[in-house]
Tab-separated table of C-alpha atoms in Angstrom:
chain	number	residue	atom	x	y	z
Z	1	MET	CA	34.452	10.117	2.789
Z	2	THR	CA	34.625	7.529	5.587
Z	3	THR	CA	32.016	7.402	8.355
Z	4	GLU	CA	32.721	6.695	12.020
Z	5	ASP	CA	32.023	2.993	11.557
Z	6	GLY	CA	34.596	2.785	8.792
Z	7	THR	CA	32.130	2.505	5.906
Z	8	GLN	CA	32.193	4.729	2.870
Z	9	GLY	CA	29.703	7.581	3.018
Z	10	PRO	CA	28.457	9.812	0.184
Z	11	ARG	CA	30.895	11.980	-1.720
Z	12	ARG	CA	30.919	15.724	-1.395
Z	13	ALA	CA	30.841	17.820	-4.541
Z	14	GLY	CA	34.153	17.486	-6.338
Z	15	GLU	CA	35.304	14.626	-4.123
Z	16	PRO	CA	36.831	11.613	-5.938
Z	17	PRO	CA	35.065	8.232	-5.977
Z	18	SER	CA	34.564	6.628	-2.579
Z	19	GLY	CA	37.069	3.807	-2.867
Z	20	ASN	CA	34.362	1.246	-3.644
Z	21	PRO	CA	35.744	-0.631	-6.684
Z	22	GLY	CA	32.302	-0.984	-8.269
Z	23	ARG	CA	31.523	2.697	-8.006
Z	24	GLU	CA	34.985	3.699	-9.200
Z	25	ALA	CA	34.733	1.407	-12.219
Z	26	MET	CA	31.306	2.721	-13.113
Z	27	ALA	CA	32.396	6.339	-12.744
Z	28	GLN	CA	35.425	5.764	-14.980
Z	29	THR	CA	33.387	3.858	-17.572
Z	30	GLU	CA	30.684	6.521	-17.733
Z	31	GLN	CA	33.323	9.219	-18.145
Z	32	VAL	CA	34.807	7.397	-21.124
Z	33	LEU	CA	31.483	6.440	-22.718
Z	34	GLY	CA	29.815	9.797	-22.340
Z	35	ASP	CA	27.723	9.296	-19.186
Z	36	LEU	CA	25.667	6.396	-20.532
Z	37	PRO	CA	22.871	5.079	-18.320
Z	38	LEU	CA	23.816	2.158	-16.108
Z	39	GLU	CA	21.585	-0.266	-17.988
Z	40	ARG	CA	23.394	0.373	-21.271
Z	41	LEU	CA	26.675	-0.404	-19.566
Z	42	PHE	CA	25.279	-3.645	-18.150
Z	43	ALA	CA	23.794	-4.653	-21.514
Z	44	LYS	CA	27.038	-3.879	-23.334
Z	45	ALA	CA	29.057	-5.915	-20.823
Z	46	ARG	CA	26.585	-8.793	-21.030
Z	47	ASP	CA	26.471	-8.823	-24.841
Z	48	GLU	CA	30.254	-8.808	-25.050
Z	49	GLY	CA	30.642	-11.532	-22.427
Z	50	LEU	CA	32.381	-9.211	-19.974
Z	51	TRP	CA	29.957	-9.596	-17.062
Z	52	VAL	CA	30.242	-12.528	-14.664
Z	53	SER	CA	26.996	-13.174	-12.786
Z	54	SER	CA	27.220	-13.853	-9.083
Z	55	ALA	CA	24.994	-15.515	-6.546
Z	56	PRO	CA	22.579	-13.155	-4.748
Z	57	ALA	CA	22.809	-14.619	-1.269
Z	58	GLU	CA	23.954	-17.502	0.877
Z	59	ALA	CA	22.391	-20.894	0.207
Z	60	VAL	CA	18.712	-20.837	1.207
Z	61	GLN	CA	15.772	-22.878	0.043
Z	62	GLU	CA	13.911	-21.923	-3.101
Z	63	ALA	CA	10.262	-21.003	-2.681
Z	64	ALA	CA	7.270	-19.854	-4.746
Z	65	PRO	CA	6.866	-21.144	-8.310
Z	66	GLU	CA	6.863	-19.000	-11.429
Z	67	VAL	CA	3.501	-19.605	-13.115
Z	68	LYS	CA	3.719	-17.378	-16.182
Z	69	ARG	CA	6.212	-15.391	-18.237
Z	70	ILE	CA	4.687	-12.520	-20.232
Z	71	PRO	CA	6.549	-10.990	-23.218
Z	72	VAL	CA	6.821	-7.206	-22.893
Z	73	GLY	CA	8.975	-4.517	-24.540
Z	74	VAL	CA	12.727	-4.299	-24.994
Z	75	ARG	CA	14.890	-4.405	-21.841
Z	76	PRO	CA	12.108	-4.077	-19.228
Z	77	HIS	CA	13.194	-2.208	-16.143
Z	78	SER	CA	10.491	-1.668	-13.511
Z	79	VAL	CA	6.923	-2.771	-12.813
Z	80	ALA	CA	4.047	-1.210	-10.858
Z	81	VAL	CA	0.601	-2.572	-9.999
Z	82	SER	CA	-2.667	-0.623	-10.012
Z	83	PRO	CA	-4.393	-0.334	-6.596
Z	84	ASP	CA	-7.165	-2.723	-7.695
Z	85	GLY	CA	-4.615	-5.242	-8.999
Z	86	THR	CA	-6.068	-5.382	-12.517
Z	87	ARG	CA	-3.289	-3.604	-14.417
Z	88	LEU	CA	0.498	-3.812	-14.487
Z	89	TYR	CA	2.737	-1.093	-15.883
Z	90	VAL	CA	6.223	-1.999	-17.140
Z	91	THR	CA	8.862	0.510	-18.236
Z	92	ASN	CA	10.868	-0.743	-21.216
Z	93	PHE	CA	14.303	0.861	-21.196
Z	94	GLY	CA	15.254	-0.441	-24.659
Z	95	ASP	CA	12.372	1.040	-26.645
Z	96	SER	CA	11.392	3.946	-24.353
Z	97	SER	CA	7.877	2.699	-23.719
Z	98	VAL	CA	5.452	1.589	-21.031
Z	99	SER	CA	3.615	-1.706	-21.479
Z	100	VAL	CA	0.130	-1.919	-19.952
Z	101	ILE	CA	-0.712	-5.490	-18.939
Z	102	ASP	CA	-4.028	-7.079	-18.025
Z	103	ALA	CA	-3.033	-8.803	-14.781
Z	104	TYR	CA	-5.839	-11.357	-15.013
Z	105	GLY	CA	-5.553	-12.033	-18.744
Z	106	GLU	CA	-1.752	-11.974	-18.386
Z	107	ALA	CA	-1.175	-10.179	-21.690
Z	108	VAL	CA	-0.069	-6.745	-22.910
Z	109	VAL	CA	-3.127	-4.681	-23.848
Z	110	ALA	CA	-1.417	-1.371	-24.723
Z	111	SER	CA	1.994	0.207	-25.210
Z	112	HIS	CA	2.812	3.909	-24.929
Z	113	PRO	CA	5.942	5.915	-25.797
Z	114	VAL	CA	7.409	7.820	-22.861
Z	115	GLY	CA	10.644	9.672	-22.162
Z	116	GLU	CA	13.952	8.274	-23.365
Z	117	SER	CA	15.341	5.350	-21.332
Z	118	PRO	CA	12.596	4.964	-18.696
Z	119	TYR	CA	13.598	3.423	-15.381
Z	120	GLY	CA	11.185	3.782	-12.470
Z	121	VAL	CA	7.392	3.601	-12.556
Z	122	ALA	CA	4.739	4.047	-9.861
Z	123	VAL	CA	0.950	4.419	-9.576
Z	124	SER	CA	-0.901	6.857	-7.323
Z	125	PRO	CA	-2.956	5.357	-4.453
Z	126	ASP	CA	-6.239	6.230	-6.176
Z	127	GLY	CA	-5.117	4.711	-9.484
Z	128	THR	CA	-5.559	7.908	-11.491
Z	129	ASP	CA	-1.923	8.832	-12.124
Z	130	LEU	CA	1.192	7.075	-13.377
Z	131	TYR	CA	4.684	8.402	-12.713
Z	132	VAL	CA	7.607	7.521	-14.989
Z	133	ALA	CA	11.275	8.343	-14.388
Z	134	ALA	CA	13.222	8.734	-17.645
Z	135	THR	CA	16.993	8.894	-17.396
Z	136	GLY	CA	17.516	10.212	-20.927
Z	137	PRO	CA	16.065	13.677	-20.259
Z	138	GLY	CA	16.508	13.255	-16.499
Z	139	THR	CA	12.840	13.774	-15.695
Z	140	VAL	CA	9.930	12.326	-13.763
Z	141	THR	CA	6.624	12.774	-15.594
Z	142	GLN	CA	3.082	12.484	-14.251
Z	143	TYR	CA	0.549	10.872	-16.627
Z	144	SER	CA	-3.217	10.616	-16.198
Z	145	ILE	CA	-4.540	7.068	-16.540
Z	146	SER	CA	-7.602	6.866	-18.782
Z	147	GLY	CA	-8.606	3.242	-19.247
Z	148	ASP	CA	-5.495	1.739	-20.825
Z	149	ASP	CA	-4.344	5.096	-22.212
Z	150	LEU	CA	-1.793	7.471	-20.697
Z	151	VAL	CA	-2.260	11.222	-21.079
Z	152	GLN	CA	0.665	13.526	-20.361
Z	153	ASP	CA	-1.171	16.442	-18.798
Z	154	GLY	CA	0.480	16.368	-15.389
Z	155	SER	CA	3.602	17.778	-13.823
Z	156	ILE	CA	7.186	17.184	-14.889
Z	157	LEU	CA	10.060	17.169	-12.424
Z	158	SER	CA	13.465	17.897	-13.909
Z	159	ALA	CA	16.309	16.128	-12.151
Z	160	ASP	CA	18.502	19.094	-13.094
Z	161	ASP	CA	16.866	20.894	-10.179
Z	162	HIS	CA	18.330	18.408	-7.697
Z	163	SER	CA	20.703	15.918	-9.273
Z	164	LYS	CA	20.900	13.939	-12.454
Z	165	ARG	CA	19.524	10.528	-13.240
Z	166	PRO	CA	16.317	9.425	-11.479
Z	167	TYR	CA	16.336	5.640	-11.011
Z	168	GLY	CA	13.605	3.899	-8.988
Z	169	MET	CA	10.220	5.214	-7.878
Z	170	ALA	CA	7.421	4.534	-5.413
Z	171	VAL	CA	4.304	6.313	-4.196
Z	172	GLY	CA	3.286	6.112	-0.556
Z	173	PRO	CA	-0.276	5.661	0.729
Z	174	ASP	CA	-0.437	9.416	1.377
Z	175	GLY	CA	0.436	10.185	-2.257
Z	176	ARG	CA	4.003	11.282	-1.641
Z	177	VAL	CA	6.352	10.358	-4.484
Z	178	TYR	CA	9.770	8.841	-3.759
Z	179	VAL	CA	12.547	8.952	-6.378
Z	180	THR	CA	16.011	7.457	-5.987
Z	181	LEU	CA	18.900	9.610	-7.188
Z	182	ALA	CA	21.606	6.962	-7.027
Z	183	LEU	CA	24.554	9.082	-8.086
Z	184	SER	CA	23.713	11.565	-5.318
Z	185	ASP	CA	23.185	8.965	-2.577
Z	186	THR	CA	19.755	10.507	-2.099
Z	187	VAL	CA	16.065	9.625	-2.093
Z	188	LEU	CA	13.982	12.578	-3.272
Z	189	VAL	CA	10.472	13.053	-1.834
Z	190	THR	CA	7.774	15.227	-3.450
Z	191	ASP	CA	4.024	15.687	-3.178
Z	192	ARG	CA	1.729	13.942	-5.682
Z	193	PHE	CA	2.158	16.827	-8.136
Z	194	LEU	CA	5.954	16.479	-8.081
Z	195	LYS	CA	6.227	19.746	-6.166
Z	196	ASN	CA	7.808	20.793	-2.847
Z	197	PRO	CA	10.767	18.382	-2.989
Z	198	THR	CA	12.711	17.352	0.078
Z	199	SER	CA	15.561	14.851	0.359
Z	200	ILE	CA	16.549	11.829	2.405
Z	201	PRO	CA	20.373	12.017	2.282
Z	202	ASP	CA	23.170	9.567	2.967
Z	203	ILE	CA	21.536	6.514	1.359
Z	204	ASP	CA	24.327	4.526	-0.304
Z	205	PHE	CA	23.706	4.439	-4.082
Z	206	PRO	CA	19.935	3.774	-3.868
Z	207	VAL	CA	18.585	2.287	-7.107
Z	208	ALA	CA	15.062	1.266	-6.123
Z	209	VAL	CA	12.581	2.179	-3.419
Z	210	ALA	CA	9.408	0.800	-1.810
Z	211	VAL	CA	7.008	2.141	0.833
Z	212	SER	CA	5.158	0.089	3.447
Z	213	LYS	CA	1.357	0.027	3.353
Z	214	ASP	CA	1.164	1.742	6.751
Z	215	ASN	CA	3.393	4.532	5.413
Z	216	ALA	CA	5.838	4.080	8.297
Z	217	ARG	CA	8.859	2.678	6.483
Z	218	VAL	CA	10.676	3.276	3.218
Z	219	TYR	CA	13.065	0.661	1.818
Z	220	ALA	CA	15.873	1.476	-0.629
Z	221	THR	CA	18.275	-0.999	-2.231
Z	222	ASN	CA	21.967	-0.134	-1.880
Z	223	TYR	CA	23.476	-1.664	-4.997
Z	224	PHE	CA	27.158	-1.617	-4.117
Z	225	SER	CA	26.869	-2.308	-0.393
Z	226	LYS	CA	24.721	-5.455	-0.902
Z	227	SER	CA	22.002	-4.197	1.412
Z	228	VAL	CA	18.609	-2.551	1.808
Z	229	SER	CA	18.281	0.651	3.828
Z	230	VAL	CA	15.339	0.814	6.251
Z	231	ILE	CA	14.177	4.434	6.455
Z	232	ASP	CA	11.806	6.150	8.885
Z	233	ALA	CA	9.260	7.765	6.547
Z	234	SER	CA	8.332	10.501	9.017
Z	235	GLY	CA	11.818	11.352	10.196
Z	236	LYS	CA	13.347	10.780	6.747
Z	237	ALA	CA	16.422	9.100	8.178
Z	238	ALA	CA	17.945	5.651	7.759
Z	239	LEU	CA	17.379	3.347	10.743
Z	240	ALA	CA	19.213	0.211	9.651
Z	241	LYS	CA	20.666	-1.779	6.770
Z	242	ILE	CA	19.631	-5.347	5.963
Z	243	SER	CA	22.269	-7.468	4.228
Z	244	VAL	CA	20.722	-9.235	1.230
Z	245	GLY	CA	23.609	-10.377	-0.973
Z	246	ASN	CA	25.151	-9.214	-4.211
Z	247	GLU	CA	23.701	-6.656	-6.607
Z	248	PRO	CA	20.328	-5.809	-5.015
Z	249	TYR	CA	18.214	-3.772	-7.386
Z	250	GLY	CA	14.408	-3.855	-7.455
Z	251	VAL	CA	12.535	-4.015	-4.153
Z	252	ALA	CA	8.919	-4.488	-3.056
Z	253	VAL	CA	7.303	-4.861	0.365
Z	254	SER	CA	4.465	-7.285	1.080
Z	255	PRO	CA	1.050	-5.766	1.917
Z	256	ASP	CA	1.271	-7.072	5.495
Z	257	GLY	CA	4.704	-5.496	5.948
Z	258	THR	CA	6.482	-8.705	6.932
Z	259	ARG	CA	8.495	-9.449	3.781
Z	260	LEU	CA	10.730	-7.691	1.291
Z	261	TYR	CA	11.306	-9.038	-2.209
Z	262	VAL	CA	14.672	-8.033	-3.658
Z	263	ALA	CA	15.748	-8.684	-7.253
Z	264	HIS	CA	19.462	-9.190	-7.908
Z	265	PHE	CA	20.713	-7.737	-11.179
Z	266	PRO	CA	22.435	-9.114	-13.183
Z	267	GLY	CA	22.648	-11.841	-10.537
Z	268	THR	CA	21.687	-15.413	-11.314
Z	269	GLY	CA	18.017	-15.017	-12.114
Z	270	SER	CA	16.568	-14.881	-8.618
Z	271	VAL	CA	14.698	-12.764	-6.085
Z	272	SER	CA	15.527	-12.859	-2.364
Z	273	VAL	CA	12.726	-13.076	0.197
Z	274	VAL	CA	13.630	-11.091	3.304
Z	275	ASP	CA	12.046	-11.437	6.744
Z	276	ILE	CA	11.866	-7.804	7.834
Z	277	ALA	CA	11.596	-8.475	11.576
Z	278	GLY	CA	14.526	-10.875	11.542
Z	279	GLN	CA	16.422	-8.830	8.927
Z	280	THR	CA	17.501	-11.989	7.129
Z	281	VAL	CA	17.085	-13.629	3.731
Z	282	VAL	CA	14.830	-16.653	4.269
Z	283	SER	CA	14.418	-17.972	0.718
Z	284	THR	CA	15.027	-17.242	-2.961
Z	285	ILE	CA	12.675	-17.321	-5.934
Z	286	PRO	CA	14.004	-18.333	-9.374
Z	287	VAL	CA	12.777	-16.078	-12.190
Z	288	GLY	CA	14.019	-15.023	-15.635
Z	289	ASP	CA	17.298	-13.664	-16.966
Z	290	GLY	CA	18.373	-10.380	-15.391
Z	291	PRO	CA	15.631	-9.653	-12.819
Z	292	ARG	CA	15.238	-5.910	-12.340
Z	293	GLY	CA	11.941	-4.487	-11.092
Z	294	VAL	CA	9.682	-6.107	-8.484
Z	295	ALA	CA	6.050	-5.526	-7.456
Z	296	VAL	CA	3.517	-7.385	-5.313
Z	297	SER	CA	-0.216	-7.609	-6.011
Z	298	PRO	CA	-2.436	-5.723	-3.521
Z	299	ASP	CA	-3.718	-9.014	-2.067
Z	300	GLY	CA	-0.183	-10.351	-1.636
Z	301	THR	CA	-0.726	-13.479	-3.758
Z	302	ARG	CA	1.358	-12.567	-6.806
Z	303	LEU	CA	4.888	-11.314	-7.347
Z	304	TYR	CA	5.799	-9.613	-10.620
Z	305	VAL	CA	9.428	-9.402	-11.767
Z	306	THR	CA	10.853	-7.808	-14.918
Z	307	ASN	CA	13.525	-9.879	-16.689
Z	308	PHE	CA	15.814	-7.337	-18.322
Z	309	PHE	CA	17.699	-9.691	-20.620
Z	310	ALA	CA	14.691	-11.871	-21.488
Z	311	ASP	CA	12.288	-9.024	-22.421
Z	312	SER	CA	9.636	-10.551	-20.207
Z	313	LEU	CA	7.713	-10.305	-16.951
Z	314	SER	CA	7.641	-13.226	-14.516
Z	315	VAL	CA	4.442	-13.942	-12.599
Z	316	VAL	CA	5.054	-15.834	-9.344
Z	317	THR	CA	2.536	-17.362	-6.929
Z	318	LEU	CA	3.274	-16.436	-3.318
């Protein structure tokens, strides 16, 4: 389906792929391989030397040094930070676990099994609940946080009720949960108990999502259109797209709302720094191999990036 401006919009049910070569190739590959999650396809292509990495953006200066690289689980996908900044939570796609990291000690202090092939992860504003999106069963699960333990006594949202394959996640300051449903070109919004879902439609293959601290804006990476959608959180409609370069995946917004941090996967091991007001990439940050998920510490001094192919988490000083 083509929009008035000539770009490819979301497909209707039963409509063939949009004409985007990347989407068509992925759709055909998944049909042949039995609907495997996107990460398995990337890993298979990488291991067999079939994937050619590309630069994330035009030439800009590098900024912000990596100060630490923390080993985590297998094929880490996303990262979330507790509201007090003391704990990091990393979903490990390869071994279906969540690593709990002491942010100050910079070491894994616990690991917990979760649903098969976990992608997104987010923490509630009060730090009492963790949400994990697992693409294997197609669910989002709410866990209670008890020290460094996770207790599955909360709600479970089945993606079968809306669309398959939850990807990225975020929780807004008001407790609303945002889940990207990339194959449906949709961002799903629920309350903190994963109930009363509504949808933000017409977001081009959103794979990750972030919410501003003032709860006014939602940002979703558009993987195949090399951009980030800027969404009005109250009106639940896209306002603009910011061009950020090839393969944008994970996204985080700075606490002061002036910067976006966008990981490019597979990319060339870097994160783009985006000036939101100017809607431009102003610098890049070198990290590990296959940057995926991105999170910023509550005080805005640290950036955390999962390195999918290096089984590690980069810690960057901002």
